[in-house]
Coordinates of C-alpha atoms and ligand atoms in Angstrom, one line a residue:
X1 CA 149.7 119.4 92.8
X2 CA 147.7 117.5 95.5
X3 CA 147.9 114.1 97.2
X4 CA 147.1 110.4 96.3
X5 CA 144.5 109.5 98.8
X6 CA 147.6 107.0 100.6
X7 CA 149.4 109.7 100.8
X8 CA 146.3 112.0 102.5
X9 CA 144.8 109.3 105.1
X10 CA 148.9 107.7 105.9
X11 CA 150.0 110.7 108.1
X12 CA 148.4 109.9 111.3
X13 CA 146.3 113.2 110.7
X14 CA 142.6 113.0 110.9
X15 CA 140.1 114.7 108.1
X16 CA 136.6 115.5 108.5
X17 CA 134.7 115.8 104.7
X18 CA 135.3 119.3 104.9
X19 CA 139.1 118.7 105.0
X20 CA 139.5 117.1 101.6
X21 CA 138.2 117.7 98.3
X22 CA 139.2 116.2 94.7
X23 CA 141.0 117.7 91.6
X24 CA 138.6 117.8 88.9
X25 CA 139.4 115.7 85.6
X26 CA 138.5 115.2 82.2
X27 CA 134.2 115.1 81.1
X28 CA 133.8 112.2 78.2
X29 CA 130.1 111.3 79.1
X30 CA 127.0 112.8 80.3
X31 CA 125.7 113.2 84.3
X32 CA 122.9 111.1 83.9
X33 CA 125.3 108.3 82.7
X34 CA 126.3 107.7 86.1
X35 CA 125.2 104.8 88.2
X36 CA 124.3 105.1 91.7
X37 CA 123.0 102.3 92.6
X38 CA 124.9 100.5 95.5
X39 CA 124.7 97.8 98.4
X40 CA 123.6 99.0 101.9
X41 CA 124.5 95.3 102.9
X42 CA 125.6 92.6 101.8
X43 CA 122.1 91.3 100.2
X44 CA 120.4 94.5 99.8
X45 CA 121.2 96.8 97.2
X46 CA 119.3 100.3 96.2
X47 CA 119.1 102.6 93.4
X48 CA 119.9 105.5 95.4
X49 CA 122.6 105.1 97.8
X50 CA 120.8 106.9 100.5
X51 CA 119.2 105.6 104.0
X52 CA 117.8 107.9 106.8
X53 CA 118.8 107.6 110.5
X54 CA 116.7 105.5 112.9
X55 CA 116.2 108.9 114.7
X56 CA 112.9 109.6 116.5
X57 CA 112.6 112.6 114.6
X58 CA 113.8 111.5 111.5
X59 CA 112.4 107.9 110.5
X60 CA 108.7 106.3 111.3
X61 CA 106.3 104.7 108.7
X62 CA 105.9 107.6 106.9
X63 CA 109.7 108.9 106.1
X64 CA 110.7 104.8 105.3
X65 CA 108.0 104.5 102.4
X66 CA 109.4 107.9 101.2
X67 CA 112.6 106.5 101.4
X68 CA 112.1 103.5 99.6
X69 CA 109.8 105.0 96.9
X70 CA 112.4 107.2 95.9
X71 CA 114.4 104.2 95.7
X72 CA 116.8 104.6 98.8
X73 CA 115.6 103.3 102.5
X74 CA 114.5 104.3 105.9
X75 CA 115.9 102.9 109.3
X76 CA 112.9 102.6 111.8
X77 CA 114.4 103.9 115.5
X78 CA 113.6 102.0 118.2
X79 CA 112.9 105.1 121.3
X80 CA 108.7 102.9 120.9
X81 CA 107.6 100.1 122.1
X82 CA 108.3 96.7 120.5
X83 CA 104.3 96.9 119.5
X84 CA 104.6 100.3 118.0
X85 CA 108.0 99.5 115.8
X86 CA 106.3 96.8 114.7
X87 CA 103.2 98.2 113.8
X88 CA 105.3 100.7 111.4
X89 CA 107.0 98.4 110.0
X90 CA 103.7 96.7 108.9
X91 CA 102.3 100.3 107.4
X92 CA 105.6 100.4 105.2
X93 CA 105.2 96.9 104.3
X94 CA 101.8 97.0 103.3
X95 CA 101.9 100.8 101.5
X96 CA 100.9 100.9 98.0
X97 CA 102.7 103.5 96.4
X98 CA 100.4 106.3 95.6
X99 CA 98.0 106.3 98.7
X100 CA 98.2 107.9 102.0
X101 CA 98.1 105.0 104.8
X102 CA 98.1 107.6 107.2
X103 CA 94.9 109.9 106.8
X104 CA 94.1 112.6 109.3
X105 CA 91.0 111.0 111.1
X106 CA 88.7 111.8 113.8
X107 CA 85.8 110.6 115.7
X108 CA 82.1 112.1 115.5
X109 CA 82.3 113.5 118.7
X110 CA 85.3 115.7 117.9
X111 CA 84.7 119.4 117.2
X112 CA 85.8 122.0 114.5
X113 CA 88.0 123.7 116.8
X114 CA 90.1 119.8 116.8
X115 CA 90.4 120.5 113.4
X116 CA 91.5 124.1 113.7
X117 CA 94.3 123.2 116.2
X118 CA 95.0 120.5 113.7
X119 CA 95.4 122.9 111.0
X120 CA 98.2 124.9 113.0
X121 CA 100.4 121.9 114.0
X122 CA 100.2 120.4 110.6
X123 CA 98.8 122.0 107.9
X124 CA 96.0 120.1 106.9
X125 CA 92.2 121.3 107.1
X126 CA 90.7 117.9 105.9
X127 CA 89.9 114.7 107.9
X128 CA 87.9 111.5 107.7
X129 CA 85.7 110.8 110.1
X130 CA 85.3 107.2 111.7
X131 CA 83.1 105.4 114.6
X132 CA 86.6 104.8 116.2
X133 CA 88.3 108.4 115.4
X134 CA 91.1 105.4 113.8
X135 CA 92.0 104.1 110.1
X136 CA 90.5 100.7 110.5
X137 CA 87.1 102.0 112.2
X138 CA 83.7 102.6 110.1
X139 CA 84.0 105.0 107.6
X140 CA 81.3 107.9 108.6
X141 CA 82.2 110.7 106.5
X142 CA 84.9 113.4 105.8
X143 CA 85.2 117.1 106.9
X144 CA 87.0 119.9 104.4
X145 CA 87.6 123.0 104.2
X146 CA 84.4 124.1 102.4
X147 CA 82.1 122.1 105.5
X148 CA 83.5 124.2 108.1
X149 CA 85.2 127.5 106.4
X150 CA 82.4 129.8 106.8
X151 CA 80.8 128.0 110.4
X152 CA 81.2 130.7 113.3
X153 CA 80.5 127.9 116.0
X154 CA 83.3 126.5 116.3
X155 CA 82.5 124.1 119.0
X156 CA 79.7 122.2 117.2
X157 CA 81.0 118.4 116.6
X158 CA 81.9 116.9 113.2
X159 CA 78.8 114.9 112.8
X160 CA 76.8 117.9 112.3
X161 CA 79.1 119.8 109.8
X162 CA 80.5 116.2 108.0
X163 CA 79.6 114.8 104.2
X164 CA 78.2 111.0 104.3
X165 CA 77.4 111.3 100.5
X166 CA 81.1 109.8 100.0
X167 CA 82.4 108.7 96.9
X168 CA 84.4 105.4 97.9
X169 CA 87.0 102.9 95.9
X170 CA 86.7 99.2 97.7
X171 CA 90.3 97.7 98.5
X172 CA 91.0 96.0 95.9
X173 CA 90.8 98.7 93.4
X174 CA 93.9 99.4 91.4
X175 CA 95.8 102.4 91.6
X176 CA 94.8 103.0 88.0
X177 CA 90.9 102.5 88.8
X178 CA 91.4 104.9 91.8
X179 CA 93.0 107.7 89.5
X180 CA 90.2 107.3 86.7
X181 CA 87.8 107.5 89.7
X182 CA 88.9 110.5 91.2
X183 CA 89.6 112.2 88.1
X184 CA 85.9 111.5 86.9
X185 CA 84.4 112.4 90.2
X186 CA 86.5 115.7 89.9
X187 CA 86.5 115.1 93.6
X188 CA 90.2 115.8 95.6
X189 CA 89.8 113.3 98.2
X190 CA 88.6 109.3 97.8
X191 CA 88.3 107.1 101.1
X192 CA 89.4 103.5 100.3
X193 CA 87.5 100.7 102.1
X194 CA 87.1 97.3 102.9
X195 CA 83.9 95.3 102.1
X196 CA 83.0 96.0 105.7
X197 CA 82.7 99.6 105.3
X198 CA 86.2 100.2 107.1
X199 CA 88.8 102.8 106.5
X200 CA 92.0 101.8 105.3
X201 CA 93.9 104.5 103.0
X202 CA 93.4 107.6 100.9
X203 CA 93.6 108.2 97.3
X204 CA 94.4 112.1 97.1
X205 CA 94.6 114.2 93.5
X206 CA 97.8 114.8 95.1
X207 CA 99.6 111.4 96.1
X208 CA 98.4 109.7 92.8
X209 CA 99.6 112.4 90.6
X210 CA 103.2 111.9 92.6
X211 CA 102.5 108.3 91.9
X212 CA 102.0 108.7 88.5
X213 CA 105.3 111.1 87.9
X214 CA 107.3 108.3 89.7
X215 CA 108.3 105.6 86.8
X216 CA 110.6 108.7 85.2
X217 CA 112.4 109.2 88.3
X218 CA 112.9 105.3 88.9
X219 CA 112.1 102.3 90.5
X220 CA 111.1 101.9 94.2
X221 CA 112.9 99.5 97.0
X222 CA 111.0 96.7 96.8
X223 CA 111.5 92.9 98.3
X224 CA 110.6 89.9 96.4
X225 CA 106.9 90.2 97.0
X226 CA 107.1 94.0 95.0
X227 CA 106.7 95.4 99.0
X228 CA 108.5 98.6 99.7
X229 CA 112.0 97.7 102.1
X230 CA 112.1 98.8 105.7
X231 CA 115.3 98.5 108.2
X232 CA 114.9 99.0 111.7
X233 CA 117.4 100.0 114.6
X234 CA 117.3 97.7 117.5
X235 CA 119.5 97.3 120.9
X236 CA 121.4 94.4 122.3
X237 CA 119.8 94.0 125.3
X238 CA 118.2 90.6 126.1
X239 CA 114.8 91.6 125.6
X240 CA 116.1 93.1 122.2
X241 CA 115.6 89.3 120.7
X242 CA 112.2 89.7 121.4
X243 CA 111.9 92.9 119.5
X244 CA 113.8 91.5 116.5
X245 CA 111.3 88.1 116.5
X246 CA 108.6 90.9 116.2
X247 CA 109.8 92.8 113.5
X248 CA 110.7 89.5 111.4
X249 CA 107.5 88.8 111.5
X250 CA 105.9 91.8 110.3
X251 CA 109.1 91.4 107.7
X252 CA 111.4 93.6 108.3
X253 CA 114.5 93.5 105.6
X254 CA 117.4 94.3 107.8
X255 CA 118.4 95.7 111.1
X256 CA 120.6 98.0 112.4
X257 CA 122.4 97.2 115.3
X258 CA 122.4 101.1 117.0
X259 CA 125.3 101.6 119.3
X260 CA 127.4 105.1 119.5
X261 CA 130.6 102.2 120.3
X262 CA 129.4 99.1 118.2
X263 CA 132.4 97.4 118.9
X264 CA 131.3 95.5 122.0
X265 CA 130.9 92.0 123.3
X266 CA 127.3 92.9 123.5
X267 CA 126.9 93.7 120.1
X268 CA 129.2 90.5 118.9
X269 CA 127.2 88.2 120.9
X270 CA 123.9 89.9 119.3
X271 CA 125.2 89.7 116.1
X272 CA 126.0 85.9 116.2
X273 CA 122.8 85.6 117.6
X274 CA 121.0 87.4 114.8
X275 CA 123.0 85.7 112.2
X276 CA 122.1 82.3 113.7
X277 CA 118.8 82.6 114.3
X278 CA 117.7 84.5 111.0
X279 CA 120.4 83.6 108.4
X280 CA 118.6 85.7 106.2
X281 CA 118.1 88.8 107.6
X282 CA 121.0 91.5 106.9
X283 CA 122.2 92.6 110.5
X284 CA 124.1 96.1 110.0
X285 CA 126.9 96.3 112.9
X286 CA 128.4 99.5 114.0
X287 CA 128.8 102.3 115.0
X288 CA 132.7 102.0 114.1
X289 CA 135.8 104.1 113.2
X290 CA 138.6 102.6 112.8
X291 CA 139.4 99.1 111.3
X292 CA 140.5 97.1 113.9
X293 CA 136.7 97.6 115.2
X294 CA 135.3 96.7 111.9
X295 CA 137.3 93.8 111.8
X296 CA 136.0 92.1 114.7
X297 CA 132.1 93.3 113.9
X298 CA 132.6 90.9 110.2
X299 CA 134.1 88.5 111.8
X300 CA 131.3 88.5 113.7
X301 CA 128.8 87.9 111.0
X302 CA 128.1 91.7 110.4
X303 CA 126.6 91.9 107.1
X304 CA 127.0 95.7 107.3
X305 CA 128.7 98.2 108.6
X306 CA 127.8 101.6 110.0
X307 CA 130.8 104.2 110.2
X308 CA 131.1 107.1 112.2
X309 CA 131.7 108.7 115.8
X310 CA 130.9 111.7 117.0
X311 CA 130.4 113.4 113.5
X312 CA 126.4 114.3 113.7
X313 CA 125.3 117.7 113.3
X314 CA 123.7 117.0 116.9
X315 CA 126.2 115.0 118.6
X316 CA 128.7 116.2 121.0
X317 CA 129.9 112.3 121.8
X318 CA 133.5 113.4 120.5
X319 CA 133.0 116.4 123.4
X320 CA 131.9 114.3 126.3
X321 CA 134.1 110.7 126.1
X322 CA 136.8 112.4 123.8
X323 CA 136.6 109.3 121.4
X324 CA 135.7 109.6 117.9
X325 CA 137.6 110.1 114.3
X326 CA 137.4 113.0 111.7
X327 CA 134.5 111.6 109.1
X328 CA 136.8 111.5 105.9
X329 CA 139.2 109.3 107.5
X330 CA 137.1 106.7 109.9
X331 CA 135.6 106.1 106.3
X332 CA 138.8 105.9 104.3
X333 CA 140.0 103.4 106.6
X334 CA 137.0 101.3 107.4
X335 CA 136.0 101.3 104.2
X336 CA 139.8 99.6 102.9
X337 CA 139.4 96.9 105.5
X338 CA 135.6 96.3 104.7
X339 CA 135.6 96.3 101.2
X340 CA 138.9 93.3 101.2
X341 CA 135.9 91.4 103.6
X342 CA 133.4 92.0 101.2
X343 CA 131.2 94.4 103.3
X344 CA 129.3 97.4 102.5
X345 CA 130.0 100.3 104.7
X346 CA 127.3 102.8 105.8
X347 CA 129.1 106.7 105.9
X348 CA 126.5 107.9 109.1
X349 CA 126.6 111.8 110.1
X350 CA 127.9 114.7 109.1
X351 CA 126.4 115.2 105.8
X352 CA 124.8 118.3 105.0
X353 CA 125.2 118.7 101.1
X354 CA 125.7 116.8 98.1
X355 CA 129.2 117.1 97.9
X356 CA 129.5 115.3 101.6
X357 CA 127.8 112.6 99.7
X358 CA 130.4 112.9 96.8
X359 CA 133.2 112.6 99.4
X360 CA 131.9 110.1 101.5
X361 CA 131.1 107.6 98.5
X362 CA 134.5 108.6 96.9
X363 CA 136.3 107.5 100.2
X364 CA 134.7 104.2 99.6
X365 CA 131.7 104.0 101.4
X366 CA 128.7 102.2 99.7
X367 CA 125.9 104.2 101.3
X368 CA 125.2 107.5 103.0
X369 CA 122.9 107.8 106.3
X370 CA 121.6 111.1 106.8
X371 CA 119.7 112.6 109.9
X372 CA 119.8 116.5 110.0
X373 CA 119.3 116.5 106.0
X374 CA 115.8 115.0 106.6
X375 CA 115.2 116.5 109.6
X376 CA 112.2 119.2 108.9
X377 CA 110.6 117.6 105.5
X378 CA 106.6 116.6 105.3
X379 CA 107.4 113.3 106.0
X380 CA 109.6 113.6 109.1
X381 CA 107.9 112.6 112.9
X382 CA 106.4 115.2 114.2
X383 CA 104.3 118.5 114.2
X384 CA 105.9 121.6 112.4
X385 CA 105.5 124.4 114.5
X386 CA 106.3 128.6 113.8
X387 CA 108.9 130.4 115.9
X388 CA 109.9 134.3 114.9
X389 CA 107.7 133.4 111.7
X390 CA 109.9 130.8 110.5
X391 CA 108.3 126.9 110.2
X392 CA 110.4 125.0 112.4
X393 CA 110.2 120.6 112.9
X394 CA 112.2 119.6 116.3
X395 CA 115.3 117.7 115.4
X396 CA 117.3 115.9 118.9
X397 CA 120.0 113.6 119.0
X398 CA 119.0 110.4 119.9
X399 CA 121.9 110.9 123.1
X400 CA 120.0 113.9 124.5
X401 CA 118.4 114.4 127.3
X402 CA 114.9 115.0 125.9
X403 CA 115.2 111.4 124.0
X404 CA 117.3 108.9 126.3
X405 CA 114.3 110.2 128.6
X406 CA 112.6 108.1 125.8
X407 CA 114.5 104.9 126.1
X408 CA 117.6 105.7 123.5
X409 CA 120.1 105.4 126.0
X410 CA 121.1 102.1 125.7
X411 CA 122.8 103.2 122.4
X412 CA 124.5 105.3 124.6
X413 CA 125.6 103.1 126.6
X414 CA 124.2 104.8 129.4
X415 CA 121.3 102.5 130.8
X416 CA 122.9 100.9 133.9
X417 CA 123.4 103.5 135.3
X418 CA 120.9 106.6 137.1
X419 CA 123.0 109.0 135.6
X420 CA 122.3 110.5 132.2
X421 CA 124.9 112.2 130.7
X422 CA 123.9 113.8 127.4
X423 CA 126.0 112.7 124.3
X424 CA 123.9 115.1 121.9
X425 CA 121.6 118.2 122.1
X426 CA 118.0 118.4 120.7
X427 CA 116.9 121.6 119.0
X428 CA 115.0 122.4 115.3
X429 CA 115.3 122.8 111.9
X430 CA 113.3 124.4 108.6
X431 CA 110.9 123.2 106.4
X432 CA 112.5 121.7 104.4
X433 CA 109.1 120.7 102.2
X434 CA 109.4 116.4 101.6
X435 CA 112.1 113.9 100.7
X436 CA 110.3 113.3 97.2
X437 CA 111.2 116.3 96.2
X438 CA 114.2 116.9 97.7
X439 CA 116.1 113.7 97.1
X440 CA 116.0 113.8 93.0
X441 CA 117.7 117.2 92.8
X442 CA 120.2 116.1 95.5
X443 CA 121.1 112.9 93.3
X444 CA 121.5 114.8 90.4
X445 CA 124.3 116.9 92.3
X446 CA 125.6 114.0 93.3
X447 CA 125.7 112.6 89.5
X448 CA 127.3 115.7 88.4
X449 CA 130.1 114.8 91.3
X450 CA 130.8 111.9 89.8
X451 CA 130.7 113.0 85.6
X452 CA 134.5 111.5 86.2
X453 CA 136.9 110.4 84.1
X454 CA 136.4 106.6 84.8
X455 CA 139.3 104.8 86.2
X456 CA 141.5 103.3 84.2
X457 CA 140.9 100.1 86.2
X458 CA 137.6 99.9 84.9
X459 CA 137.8 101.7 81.8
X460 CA 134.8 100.6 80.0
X461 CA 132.6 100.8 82.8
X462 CA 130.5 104.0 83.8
X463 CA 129.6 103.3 87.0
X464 CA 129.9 104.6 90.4
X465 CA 133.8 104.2 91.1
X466 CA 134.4 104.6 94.7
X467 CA 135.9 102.0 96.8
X468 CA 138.9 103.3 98.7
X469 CA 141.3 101.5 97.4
X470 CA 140.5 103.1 94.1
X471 CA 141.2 106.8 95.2
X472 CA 144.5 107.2 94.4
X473 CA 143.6 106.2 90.9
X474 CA 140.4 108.1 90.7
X475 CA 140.2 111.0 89.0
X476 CA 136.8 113.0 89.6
X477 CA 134.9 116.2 88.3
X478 CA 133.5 118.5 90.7
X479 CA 131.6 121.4 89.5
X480 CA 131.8 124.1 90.3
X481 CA 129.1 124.3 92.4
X482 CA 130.1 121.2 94.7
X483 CA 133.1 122.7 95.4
X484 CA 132.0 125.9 96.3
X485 CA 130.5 123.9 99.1
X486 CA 134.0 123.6 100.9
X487 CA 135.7 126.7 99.7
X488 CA 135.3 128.3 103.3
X489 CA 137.8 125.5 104.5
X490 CA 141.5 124.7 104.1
X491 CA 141.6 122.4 101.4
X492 CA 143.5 119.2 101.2
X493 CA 144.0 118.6 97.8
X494 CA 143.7 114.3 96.7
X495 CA 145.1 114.2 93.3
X496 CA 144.3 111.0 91.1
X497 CA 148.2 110.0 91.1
Ligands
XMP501 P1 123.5 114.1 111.0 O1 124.8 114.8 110.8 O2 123.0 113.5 109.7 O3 123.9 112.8 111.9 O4 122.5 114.8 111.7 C1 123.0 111.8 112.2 C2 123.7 110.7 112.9 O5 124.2 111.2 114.2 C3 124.3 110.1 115.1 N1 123.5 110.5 116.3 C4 124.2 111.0 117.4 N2 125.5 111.0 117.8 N3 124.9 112.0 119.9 C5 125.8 111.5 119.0 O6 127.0 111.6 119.3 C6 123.5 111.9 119.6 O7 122.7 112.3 120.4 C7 123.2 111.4 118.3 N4 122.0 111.2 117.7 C8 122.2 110.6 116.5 C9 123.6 108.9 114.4 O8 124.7 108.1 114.0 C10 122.9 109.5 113.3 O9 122.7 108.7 112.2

């Protein structure tokens, strides 16, 4: 008849998600009716308990203002320059929700055939044209499709072929002024500048009709000031401090302190620091698995925690140092000892479906960090590319080669030393289109997870019930569809007791 979840995680057996899935109950209310929102730390909380990785081909600018528009939040990595992490941070901080901050633009003296070899690594056949080639340089003009389809020279430069008759909104236009603009001029594209005459965003047909569809599917993550939230990894090495001054400044909301083994002295020391220096900035600790770790991360000052070892889709750290814990019970256990100290615990790796996310919230974590899932959308680094006619992104833990090359070793621990040994492996993944699409229909499985019969602890109440020490009280509805996710496994059943 199945197994409390004491009874699963006390045999000194370890479970990854796949391992374990719940006995459905009894439906009294509707999906919708369930309430996600959760904390990521112990001052931040989010509508959608979702964060991406600080992974170089996961989060930059453009993937943590998806992240928080859709009301969950993105984790800058750190394989750039203190300068560079910064200067993202800045973008997300300064986005306004319904314009592209990060236009394709050129200079004058670029050609047609840059925009054709454009076109192939990203998709786009439009692009603004500045004195600089920057956003921030002298608006010129702007180059589409119907300037260059039908030019057989390709080589002749984009001052010759660009339109300077631009229809322009000056920045400090609402986003409502900008959408009655554009929809008057029955123009696609309009360049937003300063008083100057200088770039600094787009308003597309396309970004502020996604703006516009946004109230119904919820509120952003915003700070005090209404500006969009942004995390970022950092290391603990000395000149670390420096990097988190940096990002404070531009205002980064929390960091995340990125270790494969967060349960050092460096990290302790680091923490302390953090926690002294900036009381209130949220420092995330981790990576840990078991609770004894955790325990001395809080004590610490950890206002987070960030749990898992080895249980990536890319990492191979369980392979190489033989340390690690199954995913279902490193969170069952970190999460008991977390939640007593009033932490939130990050469940990071191994997801790859809604019903992980079930699981992993179930077992008592408060938020989910995903890498592979967001791996290949629009709004993921780098260039999509086509191999055997499929659209590929590359996707590489932050352990292999190809990015400790980078500077990511020090989360692996690996920087003292000349020799690199590889604790993931880099390869690519689909199209997977973007995150503001995606992320709605993967919270509504996620819902229909949870359409549980509440606890009787908290019978009134609707909401999310997933701490830990709740399981063996919990009784939870899985459609059918979530649990045709882990048929292909043996099953462990956890009973509600
Ligand atoms: P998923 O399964 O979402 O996992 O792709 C993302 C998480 O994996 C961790 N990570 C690594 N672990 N070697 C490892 O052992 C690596 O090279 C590596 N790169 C990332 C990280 O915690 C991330 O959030």
């Amino acid at each position: 008849d199945g197994f409390s979840g004491k009874e699963v995680f006390g045999q000194g057996v370890c479970y990854t998600y796949d391992d374990v899935i719940f006995h459905p109950g009894h439906i009294d209310f509707a999906a919708h009716e369930v309430e996600l929102k959760s904390k990521i730390s112990k001052n931040i909380t989010l509508r959608t308990p979702l964060v991406s990785s600080p992974m170089d081909t996961v989060t930059e600018a453009g993937m943590a203002v998806a992240m928080a528009t859709v009301g969950g939040m993105g984790f800058l990595h750190y394989n750039m320059t203190t300068e560079d992490q910064a200067e993202n941070v800045r973008l997300v901080k300064n986005h306004t929700i319904g314009f592209i901050t990060h236009p394709e633009v050129m200079p004058p003296s670029n050609t047609i055939s840059d925009i054709d070899e454009m076109k192939s690594r990203r998709g786009y056949s439009s692009v603004l044209v500045t004195d600089t080639g920057k956003i921030g340089g002298k608006l010129l003009g702007i180059v589409t499709t119907r300037d260059i389809d039908l030019v057989t020279n390709r080589s002749l430069t984009l001052e010759s072929v660009m339109t300077c008759d631009l229809l322009t909104v000056d920045d400090t236009a609402t986003f409502e002024k900008a959408a009655e603009m554009l929809k008057a001029s029955k123009k696609g594209k309009l360049p937003v500048v300063a008083a100057d005459g200088t770039l600094k965003r787009l308003a597309t047909y396309a970004s502020l009709k996604e703006a516009l569809l946004l109230p119904s599917a919820g509120a952003p993550s915003t700070d005090a000031k209404g500006r969009l939230l942004v995390g970022a990894a950092v290391g603990t090495r000395p000149d670390d401090k420096v990097r988190v001054a940096r990002l404070v400044e531009e205002g980064v909301d929390a960091v995340i302190l990125d270790s494969s083994q967060g349960d050092s002295v460096y990290q302790i020391e680091m923490i302390k620091h953090l926690k002294a220096t900036y009381p209130s900035l949220d420092v995330i600790g981790g990576n840990v698995v078991t609770a004894a770790q955790a325990s001395r991360l809080i004590d610490a000052g950890a206002d987070g925690l960030r749990v898992g070892m080895g249980s990536g889709s890319i990492c191979t750290t369980q392979e190489v140092c033989a340390v690690g814990r199954g995913q279902a019970t490193a969170v069952y256990k970190v999460a008991a000892l977390a939640h007593s100290r009033g932490v939130p615990i990050i469940a990071d790796g191994g997801i790859q479906n809604s019903g992980h996310i079930v699981k992993a919230l179930a077992l008592g974590a408060s938020m989910v960090m995903c890498g592979s899932m967001f791996a290949g959308t629009t709004e993921a680094p780098g260039d999509y590319f086509f191999q055997d006619g499929v659209k590929l992104k590359r996707y590489r833990g932050m352990g292999s080669l190809e990015a400790m090359s980078k500077g990511s070793d020090t989360r692996y621990l690996s920087e003292a030393t000349h020799l690199k040994v590889a604790q993931g492996v880099a390869g690519s993944v689909k199209d997977k289109g973007s995150v503001l699409k995606m992320i709605p229909y993967l919270m509504h499985g996620v819902k229909q997870g949870f359409q549980a019969r509440h606890c009787p602890s908290t019978a009134a109440s609707r909401v999310l019930c997933h701490r830990a020490y709740d399981l063996d009280v919990l009784m939870l509805w899985l459609r059918s569809v979530l649990v045709a996710c882990a048929v292909s496994v043996d099953l462990l059943v956890v009973d509600s007791g």
